[in-house]
PDB file of C-alpha atoms in Angstrom:
ATOM      1  CA  UNK A   1      -0.141   9.348   8.942  1.00 83.00           C
ATOM      2  CA  UNK A   2       3.001  10.317   6.601  1.00 82.00           C
ATOM      3  CA  UNK A   3       0.222  12.023   4.472  1.00 85.00           C
ATOM      4  CA  UNK A   4      -1.815  13.683   7.051  1.00 85.00           C
ATOM      5  CA  UNK A   5       0.441  14.334  10.104  1.00 84.00           C
ATOM      6  CA  UNK A   6       1.362  18.053   8.200  1.00 84.00           C
ATOM      7  CA  UNK A   7      -2.337  18.763   8.169  1.00 86.00           C
ATOM      8  CA  UNK A   8      -4.375  17.479  11.157  1.00 90.00           C
ATOM      9  CA  UNK A   9      -3.604  16.389  14.853  1.00 90.00           C
ATOM     10  CA  UNK A  10      -2.683  12.728  15.159  1.00 91.00           C
ATOM     11  CA  UNK A  11      -3.062  11.034  18.328  1.00 92.00           C
ATOM     12  CA  UNK A  12      -1.881   7.538  17.888  1.00 92.00           C
ATOM     13  CA  UNK A  13      -4.107   4.734  19.162  1.00 93.00           C
ATOM     14  CA  UNK A  14      -3.960   1.002  19.471  1.00 92.00           C
ATOM     15  CA  UNK A  15      -7.247  -0.543  19.035  1.00 92.00           C
ATOM     16  CA  UNK A  16      -8.442  -3.749  20.298  1.00 90.00           C
ATOM     17  CA  UNK A  17      -6.024  -3.802  23.238  1.00 89.00           C
ATOM     18  CA  UNK A  18      -7.575  -6.482  25.171  1.00 87.00           C
ATOM     19  CA  UNK A  19      -6.310  -8.772  22.343  1.00 89.00           C
ATOM     20  CA  UNK A  20      -2.846  -8.042  24.175  1.00 88.00           C
ATOM     21  CA  UNK A  21      -1.490  -8.856  27.341  1.00 89.00           C
ATOM     22  CA  UNK A  22       0.053  -6.019  29.482  1.00 89.00           C
ATOM     23  CA  UNK A  23       3.503  -6.765  28.151  1.00 92.00           C
ATOM     24  CA  UNK A  24       2.660  -6.885  24.632  1.00 93.00           C
ATOM     25  CA  UNK A  25       0.864  -3.503  24.860  1.00 91.00           C
ATOM     26  CA  UNK A  26       4.065  -1.977  26.389  1.00 92.00           C
ATOM     27  CA  UNK A  27       6.113  -3.627  23.664  1.00 93.00           C
ATOM     28  CA  UNK A  28       3.927  -2.375  20.803  1.00 93.00           C
ATOM     29  CA  UNK A  29       3.543   0.964  22.008  1.00 93.00           C
ATOM     30  CA  UNK A  30       7.469   1.475  22.206  1.00 93.00           C
ATOM     31  CA  UNK A  31       7.314   0.095  18.574  1.00 94.00           C
ATOM     32  CA  UNK A  32       5.101   2.424  17.371  1.00 93.00           C
ATOM     33  CA  UNK A  33       6.853   5.317  18.879  1.00 92.00           C
ATOM     34  CA  UNK A  34      10.381   4.243  17.390  1.00 92.00           C
ATOM     35  CA  UNK A  35       8.743   3.734  14.224  1.00 92.00           C
ATOM     36  CA  UNK A  36       6.962   7.483  14.078  1.00 92.00           C
ATOM     37  CA  UNK A  37      10.455   9.099  14.958  1.00 91.00           C
ATOM     38  CA  UNK A  38      12.131   6.906  12.372  1.00 91.00           C
ATOM     39  CA  UNK A  39       9.782   8.028   9.718  1.00 91.00           C
ATOM     40  CA  UNK A  40       9.785  12.118  10.958  1.00 90.00           C
ATOM     41  CA  UNK A  41       6.013  11.726  11.497  1.00 90.00           C
ATOM     42  CA  UNK A  42       4.994  14.601  13.529  1.00 88.00           C
ATOM     43  CA  UNK A  43       2.257  13.976  16.387  1.00 90.00           C
ATOM     44  CA  UNK A  44       0.102  16.135  18.445  1.00 89.00           C
ATOM     45  CA  UNK A  45       2.699  17.806  21.034  1.00 87.00           C
ATOM     46  CA  UNK A  46       1.113  18.449  24.685  1.00 85.00           C
ATOM     47  CA  UNK A  47       1.420  21.956  25.498  1.00 82.00           C
ATOM     48  CA  UNK A  48       4.090  22.892  28.335  1.00 75.00           C
ATOM     49  CA  UNK A  49       2.240  23.925  31.247  1.00 62.00           C
ATOM     50  CA  UNK A  50       3.278  27.003  33.347  1.00 61.00           C
ATOM     51  CA  UNK A  51       6.288  26.316  35.948  1.00 56.00           C
ATOM     52  CA  UNK A  52       4.147  26.623  39.096  1.00 68.00           C
ATOM     53  CA  UNK A  53       1.092  24.117  37.617  1.00 71.00           C
ATOM     54  CA  UNK A  54       2.420  21.086  38.947  1.00 78.00           C
ATOM     55  CA  UNK A  55      -0.822  19.190  38.620  1.00 79.00           C
ATOM     56  CA  UNK A  56      -1.229  20.121  34.856  1.00 79.00           C
ATOM     57  CA  UNK A  57       2.849  18.908  34.317  1.00 81.00           C
ATOM     58  CA  UNK A  58       2.061  15.587  35.599  1.00 83.00           C
ATOM     59  CA  UNK A  59      -0.854  15.382  33.630  1.00 83.00           C
ATOM     60  CA  UNK A  60       0.856  16.086  30.705  1.00 83.00           C
ATOM     61  CA  UNK A  61       3.655  13.703  31.366  1.00 85.00           C
ATOM     62  CA  UNK A  62       1.110  10.948  32.318  1.00 87.00           C
ATOM     63  CA  UNK A  63      -0.551  11.459  28.723  1.00 88.00           C
ATOM     64  CA  UNK A  64       2.976  11.460  26.973  1.00 87.00           C
ATOM     65  CA  UNK A  65       3.659   8.100  28.596  1.00 87.00           C
ATOM     66  CA  UNK A  66       0.488   6.856  27.688  1.00 89.00           C
ATOM     67  CA  UNK A  67       1.041   7.406  23.504  1.00 89.00           C
ATOM     68  CA  UNK A  68      -0.095   5.611  21.651  1.00 92.00           C
ATOM     69  CA  UNK A  69      -3.118   4.998  23.726  1.00 93.00           C
ATOM     70  CA  UNK A  70      -4.507   1.565  24.148  1.00 92.00           C
ATOM     71  CA  UNK A  71      -8.136   1.626  23.765  1.00 92.00           C
ATOM     72  CA  UNK A  72     -10.710  -1.053  24.088  1.00 90.00           C
ATOM     73  CA  UNK A  73     -14.500  -0.370  22.364  1.00 88.00           C
ATOM     74  CA  UNK A  74     -17.966  -1.794  23.524  1.00 87.00           C
ATOM     75  CA  UNK A  75     -21.364  -1.119  22.351  1.00 87.00           C
ATOM     76  CA  UNK A  76     -22.837  -3.812  25.115  1.00 86.00           C
ATOM     77  CA  UNK A  77     -23.191  -2.795  28.931  1.00 88.00           C
ATOM     78  CA  UNK A  78     -22.314  -5.851  31.481  1.00 86.00           C
ATOM     79  CA  UNK A  79     -23.460  -6.631  34.669  1.00 85.00           C
ATOM     80  CA  UNK A  80     -20.304  -6.367  37.432  1.00 81.00           C
ATOM     81  CA  UNK A  81     -20.945  -6.817  41.025  1.00 82.00           C
ATOM     82  CA  UNK A  82     -24.505  -5.113  40.391  1.00 82.00           C
ATOM     83  CA  UNK A  83     -22.865  -2.155  38.585  1.00 86.00           C
ATOM     84  CA  UNK A  84     -23.578  -1.940  34.704  1.00 88.00           C
ATOM     85  CA  UNK A  85     -20.325  -1.272  32.733  1.00 87.00           C
ATOM     86  CA  UNK A  86     -19.491  -0.958  28.918  1.00 89.00           C
ATOM     87  CA  UNK A  87     -17.155  -3.732  28.266  1.00 87.00           C
ATOM     88  CA  UNK A  88     -16.201  -7.170  26.743  1.00 89.00           C
ATOM     89  CA  UNK A  89     -17.286 -10.235  28.253  1.00 86.00           C
ATOM     90  CA  UNK A  90     -14.813 -13.485  27.744  1.00 87.00           C
ATOM     91  CA  UNK A  91     -14.492 -17.040  29.006  1.00 87.00           C
ATOM     92  CA  UNK A  92     -11.882 -16.140  31.495  1.00 84.00           C
ATOM     93  CA  UNK A  93     -12.999 -12.523  32.508  1.00 85.00           C
ATOM     94  CA  UNK A  94     -14.194  -8.867  31.818  1.00 86.00           C
ATOM     95  CA  UNK A  95     -12.478  -6.301  30.051  1.00 87.00           C
ATOM     96  CA  UNK A  96     -14.140  -2.668  30.912  1.00 87.00           C
ATOM     97  CA  UNK A  97     -13.548  -0.033  28.577  1.00 88.00           C
ATOM     98  CA  UNK A  98     -13.386   2.769  31.400  1.00 88.00           C
ATOM     99  CA  UNK A  99     -11.435   0.962  33.790  1.00 86.00           C
ATOM    100  CA  UNK A 100      -7.702   2.455  33.653  1.00 88.00           C
ATOM    101  CA  UNK A 101      -6.270  -0.774  34.575  1.00 89.00           C
ATOM    102  CA  UNK A 102      -7.648  -2.494  31.395  1.00 89.00           C
ATOM    103  CA  UNK A 103      -7.171   0.384  28.807  1.00 89.00           C
ATOM    104  CA  UNK A 104      -6.361   4.087  28.191  1.00 91.00           C
ATOM    105  CA  UNK A 105      -9.855   4.852  26.931  1.00 91.00           C
ATOM    106  CA  UNK A 106     -10.966   7.049  29.888  1.00 89.00           C
ATOM    107  CA  UNK A 107      -7.292   9.109  29.711  1.00 90.00           C
ATOM    108  CA  UNK A 108      -8.075   9.539  25.794  1.00 91.00           C
ATOM    109  CA  UNK A 109     -11.299  10.686  26.266  1.00 91.00           C
ATOM    110  CA  UNK A 110     -10.607  13.207  29.165  1.00 89.00           C
ATOM    111  CA  UNK A 111      -7.506  14.524  26.537  1.00 89.00           C
ATOM    112  CA  UNK A 112      -9.874  14.952  23.716  1.00 90.00           C
ATOM    113  CA  UNK A 113     -12.923  16.495  25.259  1.00 88.00           C
ATOM    114  CA  UNK A 114     -12.201  17.883  28.334  1.00 86.00           C
ATOM    115  CA  UNK A 115      -8.365  18.924  29.260  1.00 86.00           C
ATOM    116  CA  UNK A 116      -6.854  19.431  25.522  1.00 88.00           C
ATOM    117  CA  UNK A 117      -9.737  20.204  23.266  1.00 89.00           C
ATOM    118  CA  UNK A 118      -9.220  24.000  23.385  1.00 88.00           C
ATOM    119  CA  UNK A 119      -5.475  23.442  22.530  1.00 88.00           C
ATOM    120  CA  UNK A 120      -6.256  20.836  19.779  1.00 89.00           C
ATOM    121  CA  UNK A 121      -8.450  23.067  18.209  1.00 89.00           C
ATOM    122  CA  UNK A 122      -5.961  26.448  18.185  1.00 88.00           C
ATOM    123  CA  UNK A 123      -3.158  24.044  16.883  1.00 88.00           C
ATOM    124  CA  UNK A 124      -5.362  23.036  14.221  1.00 88.00           C
ATOM    125  CA  UNK A 125      -6.311  26.746  13.146  1.00 87.00           C
ATOM    126  CA  UNK A 126      -3.039  28.450  14.012  1.00 86.00           C
ATOM    127  CA  UNK A 127      -0.479  25.488  12.661  1.00 87.00           C
ATOM    128  CA  UNK A 128      -2.251  23.166  10.540  1.00 87.00           C
ATOM    129  CA  UNK A 129      -4.772  25.731   8.389  1.00 87.00           C
ATOM    130  CA  UNK A 130      -2.000  28.434   8.301  1.00 87.00           C
ATOM    131  CA  UNK A 131       0.679  25.910   6.732  1.00 85.00           C
ATOM    132  CA  UNK A 132      -1.952  24.862   4.372  1.00 84.00           C
ATOM    133  CA  UNK A 133      -3.184  28.260   3.279  1.00 84.00           C
ATOM    134  CA  UNK A 134       0.691  29.097   2.839  1.00 85.00           C
ATOM    135  CA  UNK A 135       1.220  26.158   0.928  1.00 82.00           C
ATOM    136  CA  UNK A 136      -1.818  26.951  -1.512  1.00 82.00           C
ATOM    137  CA  UNK A 137      -0.572  30.547  -1.897  1.00 82.00           C
ATOM    138  CA  UNK A 138       3.130  29.554  -3.108  1.00 78.00           C
ATOM    139  CA  UNK A 139       1.617  26.711  -5.085  1.00 74.00           C
ATOM    140  CA  UNK A 140      -0.993  29.413  -6.938  1.00 65.00           C
ATOM    141  CA  UNK A 141       2.236  31.640  -7.368  1.00 59.00           C
ATOM    142  CA  UNK A 142       4.218  28.973  -8.728  1.00 48.00           C
ATOM    143  CA  UNK A 143       2.208  26.979 -10.883  1.00 45.00           C
ATOM    144  CA  UNK A 144      -0.465  28.818 -13.252  1.00 41.00           C
ATOM    145  CA  UNK A 145      -1.704  25.800 -14.411  1.00 39.00           C
ATOM    146  CA  UNK A 146      -3.817  25.804 -11.359  1.00 38.00           C
ATOM    147  CA  UNK A 147      -5.109  29.320 -11.949  1.00 36.00           C
ATOM    148  CA  UNK A 148      -6.068  28.118 -15.536  1.00 39.00           C
ATOM    149  CA  UNK A 149      -7.935  25.219 -13.915  1.00 41.00           C
ATOM    150  CA  UNK A 150      -9.846  27.799 -11.776  1.00 42.00           C
ATOM    151  CA  UNK A 151     -10.266  29.563 -14.762  1.00 41.00           C
ATOM    152  CA  UNK A 152     -12.087  26.748 -16.343  1.00 44.00           C
ATOM    153  CA  UNK A 153     -14.138  25.925 -13.331  1.00 42.00           C
ATOM    154  CA  UNK A 154     -15.177  29.925 -13.321  1.00 45.00           C
ATOM    155  CA  UNK A 155     -16.103  29.541 -17.280  1.00 47.00           C
ATOM    156  CA  UNK A 156     -18.157  26.284 -16.410  1.00 44.00           C
ATOM    157  CA  UNK A 157     -20.003  28.204 -13.994  1.00 46.00           C
ATOM    158  CA  UNK A 158     -20.858  31.296 -16.217  1.00 51.00           C
ATOM    159  CA  UNK A 159     -22.059  28.694 -18.971  1.00 55.00           C
ATOM    160  CA  UNK A 160     -24.363  27.294 -16.720  1.00 55.00           C
ATOM    161  CA  UNK A 161     -25.355  30.628 -15.163  1.00 58.00           C
ATOM    162  CA  UNK A 162     -26.334  31.611 -18.925  1.00 66.00           C
ATOM    163  CA  UNK A 163     -28.186  28.632 -19.422  1.00 68.00           C
ATOM    164  CA  UNK A 164     -30.346  29.463 -16.568  1.00 66.00           C
ATOM    165  CA  UNK A 165     -30.807  32.828 -17.892  1.00 69.00           C
ATOM    166  CA  UNK A 166     -31.822  31.413 -21.360  1.00 73.00           C
ATOM    167  CA  UNK A 167     -34.273  28.976 -19.611  1.00 73.00           C
ATOM    168  CA  UNK A 168     -35.875  31.968 -17.648  1.00 72.00           C
ATOM    169  CA  UNK A 169     -36.108  34.078 -20.821  1.00 77.00           C
ATOM    170  CA  UNK A 170     -37.867  31.136 -22.555  1.00 79.00           C
ATOM    171  CA  UNK A 171     -40.114  30.989 -19.519  1.00 76.00           C
ATOM    172  CA  UNK A 172     -41.099  34.548 -19.893  1.00 78.00           C
ATOM    173  CA  UNK A 173     -41.651  34.254 -23.361  1.00 81.00           C
ATOM    174  CA  UNK A 174     -44.052  31.296 -23.075  1.00 80.00           C
ATOM    175  CA  UNK A 175     -45.796  33.111 -20.282  1.00 76.00           C
ATOM    176  CA  UNK A 176     -46.290  36.465 -22.728  1.00 81.00           C
ATOM    177  CA  UNK A 177     -47.651  34.154 -25.129  1.00 82.00           C
ATOM    178  CA  UNK A 178     -50.203  32.634 -22.653  1.00 78.00           C
ATOM    179  CA  UNK A 179     -51.028  36.047 -21.585  1.00 77.00           C
ATOM    180  CA  UNK A 180     -51.630  36.999 -25.151  1.00 82.00           C
ATOM    181  CA  UNK A 181     -53.872  34.099 -25.937  1.00 80.00           C
ATOM    182  CA  UNK A 182     -55.994  34.851 -22.812  1.00 77.00           C
ATOM    183  CA  UNK A 183     -56.502  38.495 -23.662  1.00 79.00           C
ATOM    184  CA  UNK A 184     -57.504  37.107 -27.240  1.00 81.00           C
ATOM    185  CA  UNK A 185     -59.980  34.426 -25.798  1.00 78.00           C
ATOM    186  CA  UNK A 186     -61.228  37.195 -23.624  1.00 78.00           C
ATOM    187  CA  UNK A 187     -61.990  39.711 -26.638  1.00 78.00           C
ATOM    188  CA  UNK A 188     -63.880  36.994 -28.040  1.00 78.00           C
ATOM    189  CA  UNK A 189     -65.994  36.083 -25.091  1.00 76.00           C
ATOM    190  CA  UNK A 190     -66.893  39.838 -25.116  1.00 75.00           C
ATOM    191  CA  UNK A 191     -67.525  39.815 -28.551  1.00 78.00           C
ATOM    192  CA  UNK A 192     -70.022  36.610 -28.429  1.00 74.00           C
ATOM    193  CA  UNK A 193     -71.660  38.112 -25.633  1.00 70.00           C
ATOM    194  CA  UNK A 194     -72.101  41.608 -27.151  1.00 74.00           C
ATOM    195  CA  UNK A 195     -73.548  39.836 -30.469  1.00 70.00           C
ATOM    196  CA  UNK A 196     -75.859  38.005 -28.387  1.00 65.00           C
ATOM    197  CA  UNK A 197     -77.232  41.032 -26.458  1.00 65.00           C
ATOM    198  CA  UNK A 198     -77.720  42.637 -29.934  1.00 64.00           C
ATOM    199  CA  UNK A 199     -79.687  39.511 -31.175  1.00 58.00           C
ATOM    200  CA  UNK A 200     -81.710  39.696 -27.932  1.00 55.00           C
ATOM    201  CA  UNK A 201     -82.390  43.320 -28.268  1.00 55.00           C
ATOM    202  CA  UNK A 202     -83.312  42.636 -31.831  1.00 54.00           C
ATOM    203  CA  UNK A 203     -86.093  40.199 -31.139  1.00 48.00           C
ATOM    204  CA  UNK A 204     -87.889  42.169 -28.513  1.00 47.00           C
TER     205      UNK A 204
END
């Protein structure tokens, strides 16, 4: 996370949350948040809504309070009271992936692909990419070694292009030789036909 937090949006997640009790999940969430703050790691910040948009503000408060999202994954469906649900079956009960009482998967999914997708894209483009681009510009100006490296790459490309040109010229020369051989063979065949015609005329 320390290496990535300035390059991408980080949304902390606790996997296999069904291995923990609700109390353990709360304790682990609190511990993770403390460690993120201790190591000065920047995670995705939910945008502040307009002052009159109470629903959006309430939604953001719920999302912020759920970080890191405790999720459960499953690739199987289970029959629960005549209804097919995705979850895990244990001897003592069932954990449902999309049940908000069991995990935060539904909240995380809605946040990523419904309510905050556009903001995530804008933060990636306007913040992370621009910071990366500025860093590259500064590093290029400060360290000419990288320019040398780029020149080496360009020289390699030029050499590859020269090699391709050389191969094309060789192919063209081969085609010319083949065409010349075909012309000679055609001329020889024409000469043979003429000789045959002459001999036939002489016999008659």
